[in-house]
CSV table of C-alpha atoms and ligand atoms in Angstrom, one decimal:
chain,number,residue,atom,x,y,z
A,1379,ILE,CA,26.8,-17.9,-10.9
A,1380,ALA,CA,27.3,-22.3,-12.0
A,1381,PRO,CA,30.4,-22.8,-13.0
A,1382,ASP,CA,28.9,-24.1,-16.7
A,1383,GLY,CA,27.2,-20.2,-16.4
A,1384,THR,CA,23.4,-20.9,-15.7
A,1385,ARG,CA,22.1,-18.4,-12.9
A,1386,GLU,CA,21.5,-20.0,-9.9
A,1387,PHE,CA,17.6,-19.2,-7.4
A,1388,ASP,CA,17.0,-21.0,-4.4
A,1389,LEU,CA,13.9,-20.3,-4.2
A,1390,GLU,CA,11.6,-21.3,-0.8
A,1391,LEU,CA,8.1,-21.1,0.0
A,1392,ARG,CA,7.8,-21.5,3.6
A,1393,SER,CA,5.6,-21.0,6.2
A,1394,GLY,CA,5.6,-18.1,9.4
A,1395,THR,CA,4.5,-15.4,11.1
A,1396,THR,CA,4.3,-12.0,10.1
A,1397,ASP,CA,3.4,-8.7,11.9
A,1398,LEU,CA,1.2,-6.9,8.6
A,1399,GLY,CA,0.2,-4.9,11.2
A,1400,HIS,CA,-2.8,-7.3,13.3
A,1401,GLY,CA,0.6,-8.2,16.1
A,1402,PRO,CA,2.9,-10.3,15.9
A,1403,GLY,CA,1.2,-13.5,15.1
A,1404,THR,CA,-0.3,-13.6,11.3
A,1405,GLU,CA,0.6,-17.0,9.4
A,1406,THR,CA,1.4,-16.6,6.1
A,1407,TRP,CA,3.7,-17.5,3.9
A,1408,GLY,CA,6.1,-16.5,1.6
A,1409,VAL,CA,9.5,-18.0,0.1
A,1410,ASN,CA,12.6,-17.2,2.0
A,1411,GLY,CA,10.8,-15.6,4.5
A,1412,SER,CA,7.5,-16.1,6.2
A,1413,TYR,CA,5.9,-13.3,3.5
A,1414,LEU,CA,6.1,-12.0,-0.1
A,1415,GLY,CA,9.4,-13.7,-1.6
A,1416,PRO,CA,13.1,-12.4,-2.5
A,1417,THR,CA,13.1,-9.9,-6.1
A,1418,VAL,CA,15.0,-12.3,-8.9
A,1419,ARG,CA,16.6,-10.3,-11.3
A,1420,ALA,CA,18.3,-11.9,-14.7
A,1421,GLU,CA,19.5,-10.0,-17.6
A,1422,ARG,CA,18.3,-11.0,-21.9
A,1423,GLY,CA,20.1,-13.8,-23.1
A,1424,GLU,CA,21.4,-15.6,-19.7
A,1425,PRO,CA,20.3,-19.1,-19.2
A,1426,VAL,CA,18.7,-19.6,-15.1
A,1427,ARG,CA,17.7,-22.6,-12.9
A,1428,MET,CA,15.3,-21.8,-10.9
A,1429,ASN,CA,15.6,-24.0,-7.9
A,1430,VAL,CA,12.4,-24.2,-6.4
A,1431,ARG,CA,12.0,-26.4,-2.4
A,1432,ASN,CA,8.4,-26.9,-0.7
A,1433,GLY,CA,9.1,-26.1,2.3
A,1434,LEU,CA,5.5,-25.5,3.3
A,1435,ASP,CA,3.0,-28.8,4.0
A,1436,GLU,CA,0.8,-28.9,0.9
A,1437,ALA,CA,2.2,-29.5,-2.6
A,1438,SER,CA,2.5,-25.7,-5.0
A,1439,THR,CA,3.5,-24.9,-7.6
A,1440,LEU,CA,5.7,-21.1,-8.4
A,1441,HIS,CA,4.6,-20.0,-12.0
A,1442,TRP,CA,7.2,-17.7,-13.3
A,1443,HIS,CA,4.6,-15.2,-15.0
A,1444,GLY,CA,4.9,-13.4,-18.3
A,1445,MET,CA,8.0,-15.1,-18.6
A,1446,HIS,CA,8.4,-17.1,-22.2
A,1447,LEU,CA,10.0,-20.2,-21.9
A,1448,PRO,CA,9.0,-23.4,-22.3
A,1449,ALA,CA,5.7,-25.1,-21.5
A,1450,ALA,CA,7.6,-28.1,-18.6
A,1451,MET,CA,9.8,-24.8,-17.0
A,1452,ASP,CA,6.5,-22.5,-16.3
A,1453,GLY,CA,5.8,-23.2,-13.0
A,1454,GLY,CA,1.2,-24.2,-13.6
A,1455,PRO,CA,-0.3,-26.9,-12.9
A,1456,HIS,CA,0.9,-29.0,-14.4
A,1457,GLN,CA,4.3,-28.4,-12.1
A,1458,MET,CA,3.4,-29.5,-9.0
A,1459,VAL,CA,6.7,-29.7,-6.1
A,1460,ASP,CA,5.3,-32.5,-3.8
A,1461,PRO,CA,6.6,-30.8,-0.1
A,1462,GLY,CA,10.0,-31.9,1.3
A,1463,THR,CA,10.7,-31.7,-2.6
A,1464,THR,CA,12.7,-29.7,-4.4
A,1465,TRP,CA,11.6,-28.8,-8.7
A,1466,SER,CA,14.2,-27.6,-10.9
A,1467,PRO,CA,13.7,-25.7,-13.8
A,1468,GLN,CA,15.8,-24.0,-15.4
A,1469,TRP,CA,15.5,-21.9,-19.6
A,1470,THR,CA,17.0,-19.0,-21.2
A,1471,VAL,CA,15.8,-16.0,-20.1
A,1472,ASP,CA,14.9,-14.1,-24.2
A,1473,GLN,CA,12.0,-11.6,-23.7
A,1474,PRO,CA,13.0,-7.3,-23.4
A,1475,ALA,CA,13.2,-6.4,-20.0
A,1476,ALA,CA,10.1,-6.0,-18.5
A,1477,THR,CA,8.6,-7.0,-14.7
A,1478,LEU,CA,7.7,-9.5,-14.6
A,1479,TRP,CA,5.7,-11.6,-10.9
A,1480,TYR,CA,6.5,-16.1,-9.8
A,1481,HIS,CA,3.7,-16.7,-7.9
A,1482,PRO,CA,1.8,-20.1,-7.4
A,1483,HIS,CA,-0.6,-22.0,-9.6
A,1484,LEU,CA,-1.5,-25.2,-8.5
A,1485,HIS,CA,-5.0,-25.9,-10.0
A,1486,GLY,CA,-7.7,-24.7,-7.6
A,1487,ALA,CA,-5.6,-23.4,-5.3
A,1488,THR,CA,-4.0,-20.1,-6.8
A,1489,ALA,CA,-6.0,-18.0,-4.9
A,1490,GLU,CA,-5.2,-19.1,-1.5
A,1491,HIS,CA,-1.3,-20.1,-2.0
A,1492,VAL,CA,-1.3,-16.3,-3.2
A,1493,TYR,CA,-3.5,-14.9,-0.6
A,1494,ARG,CA,-1.6,-16.7,2.8
A,1495,GLY,CA,1.9,-14.0,0.6
A,1496,VAL,CA,3.5,-17.3,-1.7
A,1497,ALA,CA,4.4,-14.2,-4.3
A,1498,GLY,CA,7.8,-11.9,-5.6
A,1499,MET,CA,8.7,-9.9,-8.7
A,1500,PHE,CA,11.1,-11.2,-12.1
A,1501,LEU,CA,13.1,-8.2,-13.0
A,1502,VAL,CA,14.5,-8.9,-16.9
A,1503,ASP,CA,16.7,-6.8,-17.6
A,1504,ASP,CA,18.6,-5.9,-20.6
A,1505,PRO,CA,21.9,-3.6,-20.5
A,1506,ALA,CA,21.0,-2.7,-24.3
A,1507,GLY,CA,18.4,-0.7,-23.2
A,1508,PRO,CA,17.7,2.8,-22.8
A,1509,VAL,CA,19.0,4.5,-19.7
A,1510,LEU,CA,16.3,5.4,-16.8
A,1511,PRO,CA,15.7,5.9,-13.0
A,1512,ASP,CA,17.4,2.0,-12.2
A,1513,ARG,CA,19.2,1.7,-8.9
A,1514,TYR,CA,17.0,-1.0,-6.4
A,1515,GLY,CA,15.2,0.8,-3.4
A,1516,ILE,CA,16.4,4.3,-4.3
A,1517,ASP,CA,14.8,5.5,-7.8
A,1518,ASP,CA,13.8,2.1,-9.3
A,1519,VAL,CA,11.4,0.3,-6.4
A,1520,PRO,CA,9.6,-2.2,-6.3
A,1521,VAL,CA,6.0,-1.6,-5.6
A,1522,ILE,CA,3.8,-5.3,-4.8
A,1523,VAL,CA,0.1,-4.2,-3.6
A,1524,GLN,CA,-2.0,-6.6,-2.7
A,1525,ASP,CA,-5.0,-5.5,-0.7
A,1526,LYS,CA,-6.0,-8.0,3.0
A,1527,LYS,CA,-8.7,-8.3,4.6
A,1528,PHE,CA,-8.4,-9.7,8.9
A,1529,ASP,CA,-10.3,-11.0,11.7
A,1530,GLY,CA,-9.0,-10.3,14.9
A,1531,ASP,CA,-4.6,-11.0,13.5
A,1532,ARG,CA,-5.9,-13.6,11.1
A,1533,LEU,CA,-5.7,-13.4,7.0
A,1534,ASP,CA,-9.1,-13.9,6.0
A,1535,ASP,CA,-9.4,-14.4,2.6
A,1536,GLY,CA,-13.8,-15.1,2.8
A,1537,ALA,CA,-15.2,-13.4,0.3
A,1538,ALA,CA,-18.3,-10.7,0.2
A,1539,MET,CA,-21.9,-12.4,0.9
A,1540,PHE,CA,-23.5,-12.2,-3.5
A,1541,SER,CA,-20.2,-11.9,-4.7
A,1542,ASP,CA,-18.0,-13.9,-7.1
A,1543,THR,CA,-15.0,-11.6,-7.2
A,1544,GLY,CA,-13.0,-12.8,-4.5
A,1545,VAL,CA,-11.8,-11.4,-1.5
A,1546,LEU,CA,-11.4,-7.8,-1.4
A,1547,GLY,CA,-9.9,-6.2,1.5
A,1548,ASP,CA,-9.9,-3.2,3.5
A,1549,GLU,CA,-6.3,-2.4,4.5
A,1550,VAL,CA,-3.3,-2.0,1.1
A,1551,LEU,CA,-0.1,-3.3,1.9
A,1552,VAL,CA,2.6,-2.4,-0.8
A,1553,ASN,CA,5.6,-5.4,-0.4
A,1554,GLY,CA,3.9,-6.0,2.4
A,1555,THR,CA,4.1,-3.7,5.0
A,1556,PRO,CA,0.8,-1.7,6.1
A,1557,GLY,CA,0.6,1.8,5.9
A,1558,PRO,CA,3.5,2.5,3.4
A,1559,TYR,CA,5.7,5.7,2.3
A,1560,LEU,CA,9.1,6.1,1.1
A,1561,ASP,CA,11.6,8.4,1.3
A,1562,VAL,CA,11.9,10.0,-2.5
A,1563,THR,CA,16.1,11.2,-2.5
A,1564,THR,CA,15.8,11.4,-6.3
A,1565,GLU,CA,14.2,14.0,-9.1
A,1566,ARG,CA,12.6,11.3,-10.5
A,1567,VAL,CA,11.5,7.9,-8.8
A,1568,ARG,CA,10.5,4.3,-11.2
A,1569,LEU,CA,7.6,2.9,-9.8
A,1570,ARG,CA,7.3,-1.1,-10.7
A,1571,LEU,CA,3.3,-0.7,-10.2
A,1572,LEU,CA,2.4,-4.6,-9.9
A,1573,ASN,CA,-1.1,-5.7,-8.9
A,1574,ALA,CA,-0.8,-9.1,-7.0
A,1575,SER,CA,-3.9,-9.7,-5.6
A,1576,ASN,CA,-6.5,-11.6,-5.7
A,1577,ALA,CA,-9.4,-10.1,-7.7
A,1578,ARG,CA,-9.4,-5.8,-6.9
A,1579,VAL,CA,-8.9,-3.4,-10.3
A,1580,TYR,CA,-7.0,-0.2,-8.8
A,1581,ARG,CA,-7.2,2.9,-11.0
A,1582,PHE,CA,-3.4,4.2,-9.2
A,1583,GLY,CA,-3.1,8.5,-9.0
A,1584,PHE,CA,-2.4,10.9,-6.5
A,1585,ASP,CA,-4.4,12.5,-4.1
A,1586,THR,CA,-2.2,16.2,-5.6
A,1587,GLY,CA,-3.3,15.2,-8.9
A,1588,LEU,CA,0.7,14.8,-9.8
A,1589,GLY,CA,1.1,13.7,-13.0
A,1590,PHE,CA,3.1,10.4,-14.1
A,1591,GLU,CA,4.9,9.0,-17.3
A,1592,LEU,CA,4.6,5.9,-17.7
A,1593,ILE,CA,7.6,4.5,-20.0
A,1594,GLY,CA,6.6,0.1,-18.9
A,1595,THR,CA,3.0,-1.9,-19.0
A,1596,ASP,CA,2.7,-6.0,-18.3
A,1597,GLY,CA,6.0,-7.5,-20.7
A,1598,GLY,CA,8.5,-4.3,-21.5
A,1599,LEU,CA,8.8,-1.0,-22.5
A,1600,LEU,CA,6.4,0.7,-24.4
A,1601,PRO,CA,7.4,3.2,-27.5
A,1602,LYS,CA,8.0,6.4,-26.0
A,1603,PRO,CA,6.7,7.4,-22.7
A,1604,VAL,CA,2.7,8.9,-22.0
A,1605,GLU,CA,2.6,11.2,-19.2
A,1606,MET,CA,-1.4,10.5,-16.8
A,1607,THR,CA,-2.6,11.2,-14.7
A,1608,SER,CA,-4.5,7.8,-14.1
A,1609,LEU,CA,-3.9,4.8,-14.7
A,1610,GLN,CA,-5.6,1.0,-13.9
A,1611,LEU,CA,-4.4,-1.9,-13.5
A,1612,SER,CA,-6.7,-5.6,-12.2
A,1613,PRO,CA,-5.3,-8.5,-10.6
A,1614,GLY,CA,-1.4,-10.2,-12.9
A,1615,GLU,CA,-0.8,-6.7,-14.5
A,1616,ARG,CA,2.4,-4.6,-14.5
A,1617,ALA,CA,2.9,-0.7,-15.2
A,1618,GLU,CA,6.6,1.3,-14.5
A,1619,ILE,CA,5.2,4.1,-14.3
A,1620,VAL,CA,8.4,7.5,-13.6
A,1621,VAL,CA,7.3,9.9,-11.3
A,1622,ALA,CA,8.4,13.8,-10.6
A,1623,VAL,CA,8.0,13.8,-7.3
A,1624,PRO,CA,8.4,18.3,-6.0
A,1625,ALA,CA,11.0,18.5,-3.3
A,1626,GLY,CA,10.5,18.4,-0.2
A,1627,THR,CA,6.3,17.9,-1.0
A,1628,SER,CA,4.6,13.8,0.4
A,1629,PRO,CA,1.9,13.2,-2.3
A,1630,VAL,CA,0.7,9.7,-1.6
A,1631,LEU,CA,0.0,7.7,-4.1
A,1632,ARG,CA,-4.4,7.2,-4.0
A,1633,SER,CA,-6.5,4.6,-6.1
A,1634,THR,CA,-10.0,5.5,-7.2
A,1635,PRO,CA,-12.8,4.1,-8.0
A,1636,PRO,CA,-11.9,2.0,-11.2
A,1637,ASP,CA,-13.8,2.1,-15.5
A,1638,LEU,CA,-15.2,-1.2,-14.7
A,1639,GLY,CA,-17.6,-1.0,-17.1
A,1640,ALA,CA,-20.1,-3.1,-15.2
A,1641,ASP,CA,-23.3,-2.1,-13.7
A,1642,PHE,CA,-23.7,-0.5,-10.4
A,1643,TRP,CA,-24.2,-4.1,-8.2
A,1644,GLY,CA,-21.4,-5.5,-10.9
A,1645,THR,CA,-19.5,-2.7,-10.0
A,1646,ARG,CA,-19.7,-2.6,-5.7
A,1647,PHE,CA,-19.1,-6.6,-5.8
A,1648,ALA,CA,-16.4,-6.0,-7.0
A,1649,GLY,CA,-14.5,-3.6,-5.3
A,1650,GLY,CA,-15.0,-0.2,-8.1
A,1651,ALA,CA,-16.9,1.6,-5.7
A,1652,ASP,CA,-13.6,2.3,-3.4
A,1653,THR,CA,-10.9,4.4,-3.1
A,1654,MET,CA,-8.0,3.5,-0.8
A,1655,ASP,CA,-4.0,4.7,-0.4
A,1656,ILE,CA,-1.6,3.3,-1.1
A,1657,LEU,CA,1.8,4.4,-0.9
A,1658,GLN,CA,2.9,8.0,-0.4
A,1659,LEU,CA,5.8,9.4,-1.6
A,1660,ARG,CA,7.9,11.5,1.1
A,1661,ALA,CA,10.4,13.8,-1.2
A,1662,ALA,CA,13.5,15.5,0.6
A,1663,ASP,CA,14.4,18.7,1.0
A,1664,ARG,CA,17.3,18.7,-1.7
A,1665,LEU,CA,16.4,15.9,-4.5
A,1666,GLU,CA,19.8,14.4,-6.2
A,1667,SER,CA,19.7,14.8,-9.8
A,1668,ASN,CA,19.7,11.5,-12.2
A,1669,ALA,CA,18.4,10.0,-15.1
A,1670,VAL,CA,15.2,11.2,-17.0
A,1671,VAL,CA,13.4,9.8,-19.4
A,1672,PRO,CA,13.9,9.2,-22.2
A,1673,SER,CA,11.6,10.3,-25.4
A,1674,ALA,CA,11.8,7.3,-27.3
A,1675,LEU,CA,12.1,4.2,-24.9
A,1676,ALA,CA,11.2,0.4,-26.9
A,1677,ALA,CA,10.9,-0.6,-30.4
A,1678,PRO,CA,8.0,-2.6,-30.5
A,1679,ALA,CA,7.6,-5.9,-31.0
A,1680,ASP,CA,7.3,-7.1,-34.8
A,1681,LEU,CA,4.3,-10.2,-34.5
A,1682,GLY,CA,3.9,-10.4,-38.0
A,1683,VAL,CA,1.1,-11.3,-40.0
A,1684,PRO,CA,-1.6,-13.7,-38.6
A,1685,SER,CA,-3.0,-16.9,-40.1
A,1686,VAL,CA,-5.0,-17.6,-37.2
A,1687,THR,CA,-8.0,-16.0,-35.1
A,1688,ARG,CA,-8.8,-18.1,-32.3
A,1689,GLU,CA,-12.2,-17.2,-31.0
A,1690,PHE,CA,-13.0,-17.1,-26.9
A,1691,ASP,CA,-15.9,-16.3,-24.9
A,1692,LEU,CA,-15.7,-15.9,-20.6
A,1693,THR,CA,-19.1,-17.5,-20.8
A,1694,SER,CA,-19.5,-17.4,-16.7
A,1695,SER,CA,-17.3,-17.1,-13.7
A,1696,THR,CA,-16.2,-21.1,-14.8
A,1697,GLN,CA,-16.3,-21.8,-18.8
A,1698,ILE,CA,-14.5,-20.4,-21.0
A,1699,ASN,CA,-16.3,-22.0,-24.7
A,1700,GLY,CA,-18.7,-22.9,-22.5
A,1701,LYS,CA,-16.7,-25.1,-21.0
A,1702,SER,CA,-14.4,-25.4,-17.4
A,1703,MET,CA,-10.9,-25.5,-16.7
A,1704,ASP,CA,-10.2,-29.8,-16.9
A,1705,MET,CA,-6.0,-30.9,-16.6
A,1706,GLY,CA,-7.0,-34.3,-19.1
A,1707,ARG,CA,-8.7,-31.4,-21.9
A,1708,ILE,CA,-6.1,-29.5,-24.5
A,1709,ASP,CA,-8.0,-26.5,-25.9
A,1710,GLU,CA,-6.1,-24.5,-28.2
A,1711,VAL,CA,-3.1,-26.6,-30.3
A,1712,VAL,CA,-1.2,-23.8,-31.8
A,1713,THR,CA,1.2,-24.6,-35.0
A,1714,ILE,CA,4.9,-22.8,-34.0
A,1715,GLY,CA,5.6,-20.0,-35.9
A,1716,THR,CA,3.0,-18.7,-36.4
A,1717,THR,CA,1.4,-15.1,-35.6
A,1718,GLU,CA,-2.5,-15.5,-34.0
A,1719,VAL,CA,-5.5,-12.8,-32.7
A,1720,TRP,CA,-7.5,-14.3,-30.0
A,1721,GLU,CA,-10.8,-12.6,-30.0
A,1722,VAL,CA,-12.3,-12.8,-26.1
A,1723,ARG,CA,-15.0,-11.7,-25.2
A,1724,ASN,CA,-17.1,-11.4,-22.1
A,1725,VAL,CA,-20.3,-12.0,-22.7
A,1726,SER,CA,-20.6,-13.1,-18.8
A,1727,GLY,CA,-21.6,-10.0,-17.7
A,1728,GLY,CA,-19.3,-10.6,-14.4
A,1729,VAL,CA,-16.0,-8.5,-14.0
A,1730,HIS,CA,-13.2,-11.1,-15.6
A,1731,ASN,CA,-9.1,-9.9,-17.5
A,1732,PHE,CA,-7.5,-12.8,-19.9
A,1733,HIS,CA,-4.5,-13.7,-19.2
A,1734,VAL,CA,-2.2,-15.9,-21.0
A,1735,HIS,CA,0.6,-17.6,-21.1
A,1736,ASP,CA,4.4,-17.8,-22.2
A,1737,VAL,CA,3.8,-14.6,-25.1
A,1738,GLN,CA,3.0,-11.2,-24.6
A,1739,PHE,CA,0.8,-9.4,-27.2
A,1740,GLN,CA,-1.2,-6.8,-28.7
A,1741,VAL,CA,-4.4,-4.9,-28.0
A,1742,LEU,CA,-5.6,-4.9,-31.1
A,1743,ASP,CA,-7.7,-1.8,-31.5
A,1744,THR,CA,-7.5,0.8,-28.5
A,1745,ASP,CA,-6.2,4.4,-28.5
A,1746,ASP,CA,-5.7,3.5,-25.0
A,1747,PRO,CA,-1.9,4.6,-24.4
A,1748,ALA,CA,-2.0,2.0,-21.0
A,1749,LEU,CA,-2.4,-0.6,-24.1
A,1750,THR,CA,0.3,0.3,-26.7
A,1751,GLY,CA,3.1,-1.5,-24.5
A,1752,PRO,CA,3.7,-6.2,-24.6
A,1753,LYS,CA,0.6,-7.0,-22.9
A,1754,ASP,CA,0.9,-10.3,-20.3
A,1755,THR,CA,-2.5,-9.8,-19.2
A,1756,VAL,CA,-5.9,-7.1,-20.2
A,1757,TYR,CA,-8.9,-5.9,-18.1
A,1758,LEU,CA,-11.6,-7.1,-20.0
A,1759,PRO,CA,-14.9,-5.6,-19.3
A,1760,PRO,CA,-18.5,-6.9,-19.5
A,1761,GLY,CA,-19.6,-7.5,-23.1
A,1762,ARG,CA,-16.5,-5.9,-24.8
A,1763,THR,CA,-14.5,-7.5,-26.7
A,1764,LEU,CA,-10.5,-7.7,-27.1
A,1765,ARG,CA,-8.7,-9.0,-29.7
A,1766,LEU,CA,-5.2,-9.7,-29.0
A,1767,LEU,CA,-2.4,-10.0,-31.2
A,1768,MET,CA,0.6,-12.6,-30.5
A,1769,ARG,CA,3.4,-15.1,-32.0
A,1770,PHE,CA,4.5,-18.2,-30.5
A,1771,THR,CA,7.5,-18.1,-31.8
A,1772,ASP,CA,9.5,-21.8,-30.5
A,1773,PHE,CA,9.2,-23.9,-27.7
A,1774,SER,CA,7.2,-26.9,-29.4
A,1775,ASP,CA,6.5,-29.5,-26.9
A,1776,PRO,CA,2.7,-31.2,-27.5
A,1777,SER,CA,1.7,-33.3,-24.2
A,1778,THR,CA,2.9,-29.9,-21.7
A,1779,PRO,CA,0.6,-26.9,-21.9
A,1780,TYR,CA,0.3,-23.4,-21.2
A,1781,MET,CA,-3.0,-21.9,-19.6
A,1782,PHE,CA,-4.9,-19.1,-20.3
A,1783,HIS,CA,-6.9,-17.6,-18.3
A,1784,CYS,CA,-9.0,-14.9,-16.1
A,1785,HIS,CA,-6.6,-13.5,-13.1
A,1786,LEU,CA,-9.0,-13.0,-10.6
A,1787,LEU,CA,-8.0,-16.6,-8.8
A,1788,ARG,CA,-11.7,-17.2,-7.7
A,1789,HIS,CA,-12.9,-17.7,-10.4
A,1790,GLU,CA,-9.0,-19.4,-12.2
A,1791,ASP,CA,-9.4,-21.8,-9.5
A,1792,ASN,CA,-13.5,-22.0,-9.9
A,1793,GLY,CA,-12.3,-22.7,-14.2
A,1794,LEU,CA,-11.9,-20.2,-16.2
A,1795,MET,CA,-9.2,-21.3,-17.4
A,1796,GLY,CA,-8.3,-22.7,-20.6
A,1797,GLN,CA,-5.0,-25.6,-21.7
A,1798,PHE,CA,-3.0,-24.7,-25.3
A,1799,VAL,CA,-0.3,-26.2,-26.7
A,1800,VAL,CA,2.2,-25.2,-29.6
A,1801,VAL,CA,4.0,-27.5,-31.2
B,3137,LIG,CU1,-0.3,-14.7,-13.1
B,3137,LIG,CU2,-1.6,-18.1,-15.3
B,3137,LIG,O1,-1.1,-16.4,-14.1
B,3138,LIG,CU1,-13.1,-13.6,-13.7
């Protein structure tokens, strides 16, 4: 905490080597270490300053995914941090408790920088929120899921032939750990799932059929917990689940073939036929009692009545509304204080999702319980249209844009991204 009350974080992008299960010599990047980065945590209402030092020998950025903040602090492609320099954005955290994350967001090379290992969680806490399991690393555990491919001891980011989805690995790391397990010591454990993979969509469930409660999505808690046995997350999406693992058992969190809504080959080329073990939970023979999930969690945000509708067609794997990303072009101008509906259509035939910076939106016309909470990233099956309700409350800046894009990182790099300003 700085003298002015600001909570300060020093984050340095570094290169190094990490043993990811293929020997100690695997070249990786990370934040304050050689792979991934520390969990950053701040309270709602707290002013924060991030001192982002770039210790790599190429320029990069750090973007605060899911954060409501001024565009100039967002860490997108317009906030490049040159090697050896420090960028210090600051803002006041003003949004509900949530599991957010950070990762590079430079134009054209986000996939590579994230794949090498630059990413971490950013947790927003709200002391006024409901009582939930919250002992970090004990009954409140980050689960950063990434699939990787290796060529000897080298991280291989080559995509399969014919596939335009980007790299799909055949191994899974959780928090950078191969073959991961978690010792469970409490009656319930809260898992903060983050799909930090470049392209893979996971469908999480337990091998034993054990159910769990979904309590939160990208931008915060649901109105009430939802019981489920499987949950799909596309790249960039998060979910908080609470699991009661029976004492003495060791169920495996596993990803089974997701429902991508694509045709046979489209599904195959997007990894949609794969089953992968994610994380084993090893429950002790006697479990300590801990917080129970309350039946009401958070009042849904009042986003108001929309006065503007915008249409976004994902026309190919490189274009939105027929245009590829251009750093010098503003695609949309939003008026501060308005509620809008963004109608997003996947007409490309391929597998995509859609992410909007600065806001958390509500997905309209859906009865999918996994879409009842605040979202900033959503899966968009081929041929589907989603209507997203969002409100732009503050931070006018006519000269600095926010991004909207597909979070399959190769698509983003290839131009499936656009820019909007709030004025
Ligand atoms: Cu997670 Cu525009 O990014
Ligand atoms: Cu895409």
